[in-house]
Coordinates of C-alpha atoms in Angstrom, one line a residue:
Chain A
X1 CA 145.8 101.9 -127.8
X2 CA 146.8 99.5 -130.5
X3 CA 144.0 96.8 -130.5
X4 CA 145.0 93.4 -131.8
X5 CA 141.6 93.0 -133.6
X6 CA 139.7 95.3 -135.6
X7 CA 136.4 93.3 -135.6
X8 CA 133.6 95.8 -135.1
X9 CA 135.0 98.6 -137.1
X10 CA 137.5 101.2 -135.9
X11 CA 135.8 101.6 -132.6
X12 CA 138.0 99.3 -130.7
X13 CA 137.4 100.7 -127.2
X14 CA 135.6 99.0 -124.7
X15 CA 132.3 100.6 -124.0
X16 CA 132.0 102.4 -120.9
X17 CA 129.0 100.7 -119.4
X18 CA 128.5 97.1 -120.8
X19 CA 125.1 95.3 -120.5
X20 CA 125.5 91.5 -121.1
X21 CA 126.7 90.9 -124.5
X22 CA 125.7 87.3 -124.0
X23 CA 122.2 88.4 -124.2
X24 CA 122.5 91.1 -126.7
X25 CA 123.6 88.5 -129.3
X26 CA 119.9 88.0 -129.7
X27 CA 119.0 91.6 -130.4
X28 CA 116.8 92.0 -133.5
X29 CA 119.0 95.1 -134.2
X30 CA 121.9 94.0 -136.4
X31 CA 124.2 97.0 -134.9
X32 CA 123.7 95.7 -131.5
X33 CA 124.2 91.9 -132.3
X34 CA 127.4 93.0 -134.1
X35 CA 128.8 94.8 -131.1
X36 CA 127.8 91.9 -128.7
X37 CA 129.6 89.6 -130.8
X38 CA 132.6 92.0 -131.1
X39 CA 132.6 92.1 -127.4
X40 CA 132.5 88.2 -126.8
X41 CA 135.0 87.5 -129.6
X42 CA 137.3 90.1 -128.2
X43 CA 137.3 88.2 -124.7
X44 CA 137.5 84.6 -126.1
X45 CA 139.4 84.4 -129.5
X46 CA 142.9 84.3 -127.9
X47 CA 142.0 81.7 -125.2
X48 CA 140.1 79.7 -127.8
X49 CA 143.1 79.7 -130.4
X50 CA 145.7 78.7 -127.5
X51 CA 143.2 76.2 -126.3
X52 CA 142.8 74.6 -129.7
X53 CA 146.6 74.5 -129.8
X54 CA 147.1 72.7 -126.6
X55 CA 144.0 70.4 -126.4
X56 CA 143.8 69.3 -130.0
X57 CA 147.5 69.5 -130.9
X58 CA 146.7 71.8 -133.8
X59 CA 149.5 73.3 -135.6
X60 CA 149.6 77.3 -135.7
X61 CA 148.1 77.4 -139.0
X62 CA 145.5 74.7 -138.2
X63 CA 144.6 76.3 -135.1
X64 CA 144.2 79.7 -136.8
X65 CA 141.8 78.3 -139.5
X66 CA 139.8 76.4 -136.6
X67 CA 139.6 79.3 -134.4
X68 CA 138.7 81.7 -137.4
X69 CA 136.1 79.1 -138.7
X70 CA 134.4 78.5 -135.2
X71 CA 134.0 82.1 -134.6
X72 CA 132.7 82.8 -138.1
X73 CA 130.4 79.9 -137.7
X74 CA 129.2 81.4 -134.4
X75 CA 128.3 84.6 -136.0
X76 CA 126.7 83.3 -139.1
X77 CA 124.7 80.3 -137.5
X78 CA 123.9 82.5 -134.1
X79 CA 125.6 79.6 -132.0
X80 CA 125.8 82.0 -129.1
X81 CA 122.0 82.7 -129.3
X82 CA 121.4 79.4 -127.9
X83 CA 123.3 79.7 -124.6
X84 CA 121.3 79.1 -121.5
X85 CA 122.6 80.7 -118.6
X86 CA 120.9 78.6 -116.2
X87 CA 122.9 75.6 -117.4
X88 CA 126.5 76.5 -117.6
X89 CA 128.8 79.5 -117.7
X90 CA 129.2 80.9 -121.0
X91 CA 132.9 80.2 -121.1
X92 CA 131.9 76.5 -120.5
X93 CA 129.3 76.5 -123.2
X94 CA 131.8 78.4 -125.6
X95 CA 134.3 75.7 -125.0
X96 CA 132.0 72.8 -125.4
X97 CA 131.0 74.3 -129.0
X98 CA 134.6 74.9 -129.6
X99 CA 135.3 71.1 -128.7
X100 CA 132.3 70.0 -131.1
X101 CA 133.4 72.3 -133.8
X102 CA 136.9 71.0 -133.8
X103 CA 135.9 67.4 -133.5
X104 CA 133.6 67.6 -136.5
X105 CA 136.1 69.4 -138.7
X106 CA 138.6 66.8 -138.0
X107 CA 136.1 64.2 -138.8
X108 CA 135.2 65.9 -142.2
X109 CA 138.8 66.0 -142.9
X110 CA 139.6 69.6 -142.2
X111 CA 137.9 70.9 -145.4
X112 CA 137.4 74.2 -144.0
X113 CA 135.5 76.7 -145.9
X114 CA 136.9 79.6 -146.9
X115 CA 136.3 82.8 -148.7
X116 CA 133.0 83.6 -150.5
X117 CA 130.7 86.0 -148.7
X118 CA 131.8 84.6 -145.1
X119 CA 132.6 87.1 -142.4
X120 CA 136.4 87.6 -142.1
X121 CA 137.8 88.4 -138.9
X122 CA 141.0 90.1 -138.7
X123 CA 142.5 88.7 -135.6
X124 CA 146.3 88.9 -134.5
X125 CA 147.1 85.3 -134.7
X126 CA 150.9 85.9 -135.0
X127 CA 150.8 87.8 -131.5
X128 CA 148.6 85.0 -130.1
X129 CA 150.9 82.2 -131.5
X130 CA 153.9 84.1 -129.9
X131 CA 152.1 84.3 -126.5
X132 CA 151.4 80.7 -126.8
X133 CA 155.1 80.0 -127.3
X134 CA 156.5 82.2 -124.6
X135 CA 153.9 81.2 -121.9
X136 CA 155.0 79.0 -119.1
X137 CA 154.7 75.5 -119.2
X138 CA 151.3 73.9 -118.7
X139 CA 149.9 70.6 -118.3
X140 CA 148.4 69.1 -121.5
X141 CA 146.1 66.9 -119.5
X142 CA 144.1 70.0 -118.2
X143 CA 143.1 72.0 -121.0
X144 CA 140.1 73.3 -119.1
X145 CA 142.3 74.7 -116.6
X146 CA 144.4 76.3 -119.4
X147 CA 141.5 77.8 -121.1
X148 CA 140.4 79.3 -117.9
X149 CA 143.9 80.7 -117.2
X150 CA 144.0 82.1 -120.7
X151 CA 140.7 83.8 -120.5
X152 CA 141.7 85.5 -117.3
X153 CA 145.0 86.8 -118.9
X154 CA 142.9 88.1 -121.9
X155 CA 140.5 89.8 -119.5
X156 CA 143.1 91.3 -117.6
X157 CA 145.2 92.2 -120.6
X158 CA 142.2 94.0 -122.2
X159 CA 141.2 95.9 -118.9
X160 CA 144.9 97.1 -118.5
X161 CA 144.6 98.8 -121.9
X162 CA 141.3 100.1 -121.0
X163 CA 142.5 101.5 -117.9
X164 CA 145.4 103.2 -119.5
X165 CA 143.0 104.8 -121.9
X166 CA 140.8 105.8 -119.2
X167 CA 143.6 107.4 -116.9
X168 CA 145.6 109.0 -119.5
X169 CA 142.5 110.3 -121.2
X170 CA 141.6 112.1 -117.9
X171 CA 144.7 113.6 -117.3
X172 CA 145.9 111.1 -114.8
X173 CA 148.8 109.6 -116.6
X174 CA 150.8 109.6 -113.3
X175 CA 148.2 107.2 -112.1
X176 CA 148.8 104.7 -114.8
X177 CA 152.6 105.0 -114.8
X178 CA 152.7 104.2 -111.1
X179 CA 150.3 101.1 -111.5
X180 CA 152.4 100.0 -114.7
X181 CA 155.6 100.4 -112.4
X182 CA 154.4 98.5 -109.3
X183 CA 151.4 96.2 -110.4
X184 CA 152.1 95.3 -113.9
X185 CA 155.9 94.3 -113.1
X186 CA 154.0 91.4 -111.3
X187 CA 155.4 89.7 -108.0
X188 CA 159.0 90.1 -109.2
X189 CA 159.7 93.5 -108.0
X190 CA 156.9 93.8 -105.3
X191 CA 159.1 92.6 -102.6
X192 CA 161.9 95.0 -103.6
X193 CA 160.1 98.0 -104.8
X194 CA 158.6 100.1 -102.0
X195 CA 156.1 102.9 -102.1
X196 CA 158.9 105.2 -100.8
X197 CA 161.0 104.4 -103.6
X198 CA 158.0 105.0 -105.9
X199 CA 157.6 108.3 -104.2
X200 CA 161.1 109.5 -104.6
X201 CA 161.0 108.5 -108.5
X202 CA 157.9 110.2 -109.0
X203 CA 158.4 113.0 -106.7
X204 CA 155.3 112.5 -104.9
X205 CA 154.7 112.0 -101.2
X206 CA 154.1 108.5 -100.1
X207 CA 150.6 109.1 -99.3
X208 CA 149.9 110.2 -102.7
X209 CA 151.5 107.0 -104.1
X210 CA 149.1 105.1 -102.0
X211 CA 146.2 107.0 -103.2
X212 CA 147.1 106.9 -106.7
X213 CA 147.8 103.2 -106.8
X214 CA 144.5 102.6 -104.8
X215 CA 142.6 104.7 -107.2
X216 CA 144.2 102.9 -110.2
X217 CA 143.3 99.4 -108.9
X218 CA 139.8 100.4 -107.9
X219 CA 139.3 101.6 -111.6
X220 CA 141.0 98.3 -112.9
X221 CA 138.8 96.3 -110.8
X222 CA 135.5 98.2 -112.2
X223 CA 136.7 97.6 -115.7
X224 CA 137.3 93.9 -115.0
X225 CA 133.7 93.6 -113.4
X226 CA 132.2 95.6 -116.4
X227 CA 133.9 93.2 -118.8
X228 CA 132.7 90.4 -116.8
X229 CA 129.2 91.7 -116.8
X230 CA 129.4 91.8 -120.6
X231 CA 130.4 88.3 -121.1
X232 CA 127.9 86.7 -118.7
X233 CA 124.2 85.9 -118.9
X234 CA 122.9 86.5 -115.4
X235 CA 123.7 87.6 -111.9
X236 CA 124.6 84.4 -110.6
X237 CA 127.1 83.7 -113.4
X238 CA 128.5 87.1 -113.2
X239 CA 129.0 86.6 -109.3
X240 CA 130.4 83.3 -109.8
X241 CA 132.8 84.4 -112.4
X242 CA 133.8 87.4 -110.4
X243 CA 134.7 85.2 -107.7
X244 CA 136.8 82.9 -109.9
X245 CA 138.5 85.7 -111.4
X246 CA 139.3 88.0 -108.4
X247 CA 139.4 85.5 -105.5
X248 CA 142.1 86.4 -103.4
X249 CA 144.8 83.8 -103.5
X250 CA 146.4 83.7 -100.0
Chain B
X1 CA 147.8 94.6 -126.3
X2 CA 150.4 93.8 -123.8
X3 CA 151.1 90.2 -122.8
X4 CA 150.9 89.6 -118.8
X5 CA 153.1 86.8 -117.4
X6 CA 151.3 84.2 -114.9
X7 CA 153.1 86.0 -112.1
X8 CA 151.6 89.6 -113.0
X9 CA 148.1 87.9 -113.5
X10 CA 148.3 86.5 -109.9
X11 CA 149.4 89.7 -108.9
X12 CA 146.7 91.7 -110.5
X13 CA 144.2 89.3 -109.2
X14 CA 145.4 90.1 -105.6
X15 CA 145.7 93.8 -106.1
X16 CA 142.5 94.0 -107.9
X17 CA 140.8 92.2 -104.9
X18 CA 142.5 94.2 -102.3
X19 CA 140.3 96.5 -100.3
X20 CA 140.8 100.1 -101.1
X21 CA 141.4 101.6 -97.8
X22 CA 142.9 104.8 -99.1
X23 CA 140.3 107.0 -97.4
X24 CA 140.9 105.4 -94.1
X25 CA 143.9 105.3 -91.5
X26 CA 144.6 101.8 -92.5
X27 CA 146.9 100.5 -95.0
X28 CA 146.7 96.9 -96.4
X29 CA 150.0 95.0 -96.1
X30 CA 149.0 91.5 -97.3
X31 CA 146.3 88.8 -97.1
X32 CA 146.7 86.3 -94.2
X33 CA 143.5 84.1 -94.2
X34 CA 141.0 83.1 -96.7
X35 CA 137.7 82.1 -95.3
X36 CA 134.3 81.1 -97.0
X37 CA 132.7 84.6 -96.3
X38 CA 135.8 86.8 -96.2
X39 CA 139.5 87.4 -96.7
X40 CA 141.6 88.7 -93.7
X41 CA 144.2 91.1 -94.4
X42 CA 147.3 92.0 -92.3
X43 CA 147.1 96.1 -92.2
X44 CA 148.8 98.9 -90.2
X45 CA 146.7 101.6 -88.4
X46 CA 148.5 104.5 -89.2
X47 CA 147.3 106.6 -86.3
X48 CA 148.0 104.4 -83.7
X49 CA 151.0 102.7 -85.5
X50 CA 149.9 99.4 -84.7
X51 CA 149.1 96.2 -87.0
X52 CA 145.5 95.1 -87.2
X53 CA 143.5 92.4 -88.9
X54 CA 140.9 93.5 -91.5
X55 CA 138.2 91.1 -92.8
X56 CA 136.7 92.2 -96.0
X57 CA 133.7 90.6 -97.7
X58 CA 134.8 88.2 -100.3
X59 CA 132.2 88.6 -102.7
X60 CA 133.8 90.7 -105.7
X61 CA 130.3 92.2 -106.3
X62 CA 127.8 94.0 -103.9
X63 CA 125.5 91.5 -102.3
X64 CA 122.9 92.5 -100.0
X65 CA 122.6 89.0 -98.1
X66 CA 126.3 88.6 -97.8
X67 CA 126.9 92.0 -96.8
X68 CA 124.1 91.7 -94.0
X69 CA 125.5 88.4 -92.7
X70 CA 128.9 90.1 -92.3
X71 CA 127.6 93.0 -90.4
X72 CA 125.5 90.7 -88.4
X73 CA 128.7 88.9 -87.5
X74 CA 130.5 92.2 -86.6
X75 CA 127.7 93.2 -84.4
X76 CA 127.9 89.7 -82.4
X77 CA 131.5 89.8 -82.1
X78 CA 131.0 93.4 -80.9
X79 CA 128.9 92.4 -78.1
X80 CA 130.9 89.8 -77.0
X81 CA 133.7 91.4 -75.1
X82 CA 135.3 88.5 -73.6
X83 CA 139.0 87.4 -73.6
X84 CA 138.2 84.5 -75.6
X85 CA 136.8 86.7 -78.5
X86 CA 139.0 88.8 -80.6
X87 CA 138.0 92.4 -79.9
X88 CA 136.5 94.4 -82.8
X89 CA 137.7 97.9 -83.6
X90 CA 135.7 99.1 -86.5
X91 CA 133.0 98.6 -89.1
X92 CA 133.0 100.2 -92.5
X93 CA 132.2 100.1 -96.3
X94 CA 134.6 100.2 -98.9
X95 CA 134.3 102.5 -102.1
X96 CA 133.2 99.4 -104.1
X97 CA 130.3 98.4 -101.3
X98 CA 132.0 95.5 -99.8
X99 CA 131.7 95.6 -96.0
X100 CA 135.0 95.2 -93.9
X101 CA 135.7 95.1 -90.1
X102 CA 138.9 95.8 -88.2
X103 CA 139.8 93.7 -85.3
X104 CA 142.8 93.1 -83.2
X105 CA 145.7 91.1 -84.8
X106 CA 146.1 87.8 -83.0
X107 CA 149.6 86.4 -83.5
X108 CA 149.5 82.4 -82.8
X109 CA 148.5 79.3 -84.2
X110 CA 145.1 77.5 -84.9
X111 CA 144.3 74.8 -82.3
X112 CA 144.5 72.1 -85.2
X113 CA 148.1 73.3 -85.7
X114 CA 149.0 73.6 -82.2
X115 CA 147.6 70.4 -80.6
X116 CA 150.6 68.4 -81.3
X117 CA 152.5 70.7 -78.8
X118 CA 150.0 70.1 -75.8
X119 CA 151.9 67.0 -74.5
X120 CA 149.6 65.8 -71.7
X121 CA 145.9 65.3 -71.6
X122 CA 145.8 68.0 -68.7
X123 CA 147.5 70.5 -71.0
X124 CA 144.8 69.8 -73.5
X125 CA 142.0 70.2 -71.2
X126 CA 143.2 73.4 -69.7
X127 CA 143.0 74.8 -73.4
X128 CA 139.7 73.2 -73.8
X129 CA 138.2 74.6 -70.7
X130 CA 139.2 78.2 -71.8
X131 CA 137.4 77.3 -75.0
X132 CA 134.2 76.6 -73.2
X133 CA 134.7 79.7 -71.2
X134 CA 134.4 81.7 -74.5
X135 CA 131.5 79.6 -75.7
X136 CA 129.7 79.9 -72.4
X137 CA 130.1 83.7 -72.5
X138 CA 128.4 83.7 -75.9
X139 CA 125.5 81.4 -74.6
X140 CA 125.3 83.5 -71.6
X141 CA 124.6 86.7 -74.0
X142 CA 122.2 84.7 -76.2
X143 CA 124.6 83.6 -79.0
X144 CA 125.3 80.4 -80.5
X145 CA 128.5 80.0 -82.7
X146 CA 127.4 76.8 -84.8
X147 CA 130.9 76.3 -86.2
X148 CA 133.0 75.2 -83.2
X149 CA 136.0 73.3 -84.5
X150 CA 139.9 73.4 -83.9
X151 CA 140.5 75.4 -87.0
X152 CA 138.3 78.1 -85.7
X153 CA 140.3 78.4 -82.3
X154 CA 143.6 80.5 -82.2
X155 CA 146.0 79.8 -79.5
X156 CA 148.0 83.2 -78.9
X157 CA 151.5 83.8 -78.2
X158 CA 150.8 83.9 -74.4
X159 CA 148.6 81.0 -74.4
X160 CA 145.5 83.0 -74.9
X161 CA 142.5 81.1 -76.5
X162 CA 140.4 82.7 -78.7
X163 CA 137.3 81.6 -80.9
X164 CA 137.2 82.9 -84.1
X165 CA 135.0 83.0 -87.3
X166 CA 131.4 84.2 -86.0
X167 CA 130.3 84.2 -89.5
X168 CA 127.4 81.5 -89.0
X169 CA 126.7 82.5 -85.4
X170 CA 123.0 83.2 -84.5
X171 CA 121.5 85.3 -81.8
X172 CA 118.8 83.5 -79.8
X173 CA 115.3 85.0 -79.8
X174 CA 115.0 85.8 -76.2
X175 CA 118.7 86.6 -75.6
X176 CA 119.8 85.6 -72.0
X177 CA 120.7 82.2 -70.8
X178 CA 118.6 80.0 -69.0
X179 CA 115.3 80.6 -70.9
X180 CA 113.7 77.5 -72.3
X181 CA 113.2 76.7 -75.1
X182 CA 116.2 78.5 -76.8
X183 CA 114.6 79.1 -80.0
X184 CA 116.2 80.8 -83.1
X185 CA 114.9 84.1 -84.5
X186 CA 112.2 83.2 -87.1
X187 CA 113.7 85.3 -89.9
X188 CA 117.3 85.3 -90.6
X189 CA 119.4 85.6 -93.5
X190 CA 121.8 82.9 -92.4
X191 CA 120.3 79.8 -93.5
X192 CA 118.2 80.7 -96.5
X193 CA 121.0 81.6 -98.4
X194 CA 123.6 79.1 -99.7
X195 CA 126.1 81.7 -98.8
X196 CA 129.9 81.9 -99.9
X197 CA 130.6 78.3 -98.7
X198 CA 130.6 75.3 -100.8
X199 CA 127.1 73.7 -101.3
X200 CA 127.2 70.1 -101.2
X201 CA 124.9 67.2 -100.5
X202 CA 125.5 65.2 -97.2
X203 CA 126.8 62.2 -99.5
X204 CA 129.6 64.1 -100.7
X205 CA 131.3 64.5 -97.6
X206 CA 134.5 62.7 -96.2
X207 CA 134.6 63.6 -92.6
X208 CA 137.1 61.0 -92.0
X209 CA 139.8 63.0 -93.6
X210 CA 140.8 66.4 -91.8
X211 CA 140.7 68.0 -95.0
X212 CA 136.8 67.8 -95.2
X213 CA 136.5 67.7 -91.4
X214 CA 137.8 71.1 -91.2
X215 CA 136.0 72.7 -93.9
X216 CA 132.9 75.0 -93.4
X217 CA 130.3 73.9 -96.0
X218 CA 126.8 74.3 -96.8
X219 CA 124.8 71.2 -96.6
X220 CA 121.7 70.4 -98.7
X221 CA 119.7 68.5 -96.3
X222 CA 116.1 67.3 -96.9
X223 CA 114.9 70.2 -94.9
X224 CA 116.9 72.9 -96.5
X225 CA 120.4 74.3 -96.3
X226 CA 122.7 74.4 -93.3
X227 CA 126.0 76.1 -92.9
X228 CA 128.8 74.3 -90.9
X229 CA 131.4 71.8 -90.5
X230 CA 130.3 68.2 -90.7
X231 CA 132.5 66.6 -88.6
X232 CA 131.7 68.8 -85.7
X233 CA 128.0 69.3 -86.5
X234 CA 125.5 68.1 -84.1
X235 CA 122.8 65.5 -85.6
X236 CA 119.9 68.1 -85.4
X237 CA 122.1 70.7 -87.4
X238 CA 123.1 68.0 -90.0
X239 CA 119.4 67.2 -90.5
X240 CA 118.5 70.7 -91.1
X241 CA 116.2 70.8 -88.2
X242 CA 116.7 74.4 -87.7
X243 CA 114.0 75.0 -85.0
X244 CA 115.8 72.5 -82.9
X245 CA 119.3 74.1 -83.3
X246 CA 120.1 75.8 -79.8
X247 CA 123.0 76.1 -77.4
X248 CA 123.3 72.2 -77.2
X249 CA 124.4 72.4 -80.9
X250 CA 127.6 74.1 -79.7
X251 CA 127.8 71.8 -77.0
X252 CA 127.9 68.8 -79.3
X253 CA 130.6 70.7 -81.3
X254 CA 132.7 71.2 -78.1
X255 CA 132.2 67.4 -77.4
X256 CA 133.6 66.8 -80.8
X257 CA 136.6 69.0 -80.3
X258 CA 137.3 67.4 -76.9
X259 CA 137.0 63.9 -78.6
X260 CA 139.6 65.1 -81.2
X261 CA 141.9 66.5 -78.4
X262 CA 141.6 63.2 -76.4
X263 CA 141.8 60.7 -79.5
X264 CA 143.2 62.5 -82.3
X265 CA 140.4 61.8 -84.6
X266 CA 136.8 63.2 -85.2
X267 CA 134.0 61.3 -83.8
X268 CA 132.2 60.5 -86.8
X269 CA 133.6 58.8 -89.9
X270 CA 132.1 59.1 -93.1
X271 CA 129.4 56.3 -92.9
X272 CA 128.4 57.6 -89.4
X273 CA 127.9 61.2 -90.5
X274 CA 125.7 60.0 -93.5
X275 CA 123.6 57.7 -91.0
X276 CA 123.3 60.8 -88.8
X277 CA 122.4 63.1 -91.5
X278 CA 119.6 60.6 -92.5
X279 CA 118.2 60.5 -89.0
X280 CA 119.5 56.8 -88.9
X281 CA 121.1 55.3 -85.9
X282 CA 124.9 55.4 -85.5
X283 CA 127.5 54.8 -83.0
X284 CA 130.5 56.8 -81.6
X285 CA 133.3 54.8 -79.9
X286 CA 134.1 56.3 -76.4
X287 CA 137.2 58.1 -76.0
X288 CA 138.7 55.7 -73.6
X289 CA 138.3 52.8 -75.9
X290 CA 140.6 54.8 -78.3
X291 CA 143.1 56.0 -75.5
X292 CA 143.5 54.3 -72.3
X293 CA 144.9 57.4 -70.7
X294 CA 141.5 58.8 -70.8
X295 CA 139.8 58.1 -67.6
X296 CA 136.1 56.9 -67.4
X297 CA 134.8 60.3 -66.0
X298 CA 136.6 62.3 -68.7
X299 CA 135.3 59.9 -71.4
X300 CA 131.8 60.0 -70.0
X301 CA 131.9 64.0 -70.2
X302 CA 132.9 63.9 -73.6
X303 CA 130.0 61.3 -74.4
X304 CA 127.5 63.4 -72.6
X305 CA 128.5 66.4 -74.7
X306 CA 128.2 64.2 -77.9
X307 CA 125.0 62.7 -77.0
X308 CA 122.8 62.0 -80.1
X309 CA 119.4 63.5 -78.4
X310 CA 120.0 67.1 -77.5
X311 CA 118.2 66.7 -74.3
X312 CA 120.8 64.2 -72.9
X313 CA 123.6 66.8 -73.7
X314 CA 124.8 69.6 -71.2
X315 CA 122.2 72.5 -71.3
X316 CA 125.0 74.8 -72.3
X317 CA 128.9 75.4 -72.9
X318 CA 128.8 76.6 -69.1
X319 CA 127.5 73.4 -68.0
X320 CA 130.1 71.6 -69.8
X321 CA 132.9 73.5 -68.7
X322 CA 131.5 73.4 -65.1
X323 CA 131.6 69.6 -65.1
X324 CA 135.2 69.6 -66.9
X325 CA 136.3 71.9 -63.9
X326 CA 134.9 69.5 -61.4
X327 CA 136.6 66.6 -63.1
X328 CA 140.0 68.5 -63.1
X329 CA 139.6 69.3 -59.4
X330 CA 139.1 65.7 -58.8
X331 CA 135.2 66.1 -57.8
X332 CA 132.5 64.0 -58.9
X333 CA 131.2 64.9 -62.5
X334 CA 127.9 65.1 -63.4
X335 CA 128.3 63.0 -66.4
X336 CA 129.7 59.7 -64.5
X337 CA 128.2 57.9 -61.7
X338 CA 131.2 56.2 -60.0
X339 CA 131.3 52.8 -58.1
X340 CA 131.7 52.9 -54.2
X341 CA 135.5 51.6 -54.7
X342 CA 136.1 54.5 -57.2
X343 CA 134.4 57.1 -55.2
X344 CA 136.3 56.1 -52.2
X345 CA 139.8 56.2 -54.0
X346 CA 138.9 59.6 -55.5
X347 CA 138.2 60.9 -52.0
X348 CA 141.5 59.6 -50.9
X349 CA 143.3 61.2 -53.7
X350 CA 141.5 64.4 -53.3
X351 CA 142.3 64.5 -49.6
X352 CA 145.5 62.8 -49.8
X353 CA 147.2 65.1 -47.2
X354 CA 144.8 64.6 -44.7
X355 CA 144.5 61.0 -45.3
X356 CA 148.2 60.4 -44.9
X357 CA 148.1 62.3 -42.0
X358 CA 145.6 60.2 -40.2
X359 CA 147.3 56.7 -41.7
X360 CA 150.3 58.1 -40.1
X361 CA 148.9 59.0 -37.1
X362 CA 147.2 55.6 -36.8
X363 CA 150.2 53.9 -37.7
X364 CA 152.4 55.7 -34.9
X365 CA 149.3 54.9 -32.5
X366 CA 149.5 51.3 -33.5
X367 CA 153.3 51.0 -33.0
X368 CA 153.1 52.6 -29.5
X369 CA 150.5 50.4 -28.4
X370 CA 152.3 47.4 -29.8
X371 CA 155.6 48.2 -28.2
X372 CA 153.9 49.7 -25.0
X373 CA 152.5 46.1 -24.2
X374 CA 156.0 44.7 -24.5

């Protein structure tokens, strides 16, 4: 899998069992802290970048600097350490901090500090900008909904990559191929593509297609929930976020 | 990392939440309804080759209380074998820990969507009578529904009337009807949990609009939390007086449904509901004042069901249904004491053939006497 960030070193894989990274950022162990920040930044940097582009009308260069600056500051100043799970969802807290940061930076005339001994995050801003431009039209009056939407997209995209790694790594490449063919094509082909067609295409019985897809979806769901566990502060927030993320639209 | 389109994200949300029934004989086709506690899917039973409905716990993660609520609902529905209650086929656990149950697929429309097709008051009363039958059966088996409303009533393709969504139902302590007082089990999981509905204060409800009127919510009252639908909620339920909630709270809800069927509006507006929830006085305009086609006895039946004091209501849905049947048969009703003229007129109408024969006989005799003398 090709990661679009290399923060946290070469080990870009999502850990198989996550405890809450939101809590782990307070750990006395710098390795644990670093991994926790790695997890949080991995989930949020892209929604944050796009959000700054949309809400604050920042150019791509400015949004890149602001996102980079915000996350660097968060690591250096321990901004996430101060999060109180009983008061709001972590993503709400993060968005508020981001708004405050951008506001202050703009007020200070955009004198962003760079270089020196500051942490430098290697993030694929070119890819994020490409996604921002190709994304479907959004309502600029509702940046919060946009942030949430992008966060969901980010969580799912990461989960898809983790699923690919898990399935292919365990000799179940066909599972992922079916999942990719049927579920990652979205609703466009859903109405036309049938399990029978897939069965012929992959030379499998229909029941096997059903079972493989069910297994892949089950694993995908498990990965998503693991990710949520990592970026939430307590059970209540975890449940609320899971409901918001996986609530079935009818 | 791959970019996912909005369409793909929506699809993934759906399939990630879809129940994994690969180890069973059921195959999910699509979601068809979304409630507070669970999502209902259309599915196919591969062995019997028929479509069924599967309700799956909505919570994305294992939740002991929500699970217990759902299992309790399944057990309640299973014990109510009645044409007005959807039959339950199966109960199980998904690999991810979510509870599901399988029930008969009912094709039809909800009463709130169907009511416009019921042209006459009598058509509406016939549907309402069957709803009373279903609730009366539950009452006779010691169960109160606690969320009776048009949105929870399904009218099937062949006119069958089914009461759905027993998610907030309760089993009365001593089971059978006729026992007094009809107290609720002391320990329950239902009320103490906010549950999967929206938790709001009584101030925030707009019961005047059908949007909020039909929504099941968790009310934060001075006495605790209560689950139900404000526009159809009895005063004692709205105030969170759980020890006073019994069969008569369903009677109030049935009265509210009848009111809605007769007038097209719910009995309480926003102000009245808030006054009711605070324990203050409020007034409900009699249905006859809003619709002159509603007769006095029928209006009285509705108002008796909607009495503020539970003691003034019908004891249970069976009593309400019986009074409605009497009304539909032209008999005197318990809720309304008619004057002499009205009672005489009703007697004449009820026995109109006999009366007509007598009048004809008397008229012929009079004519014979009159012409005989000439």
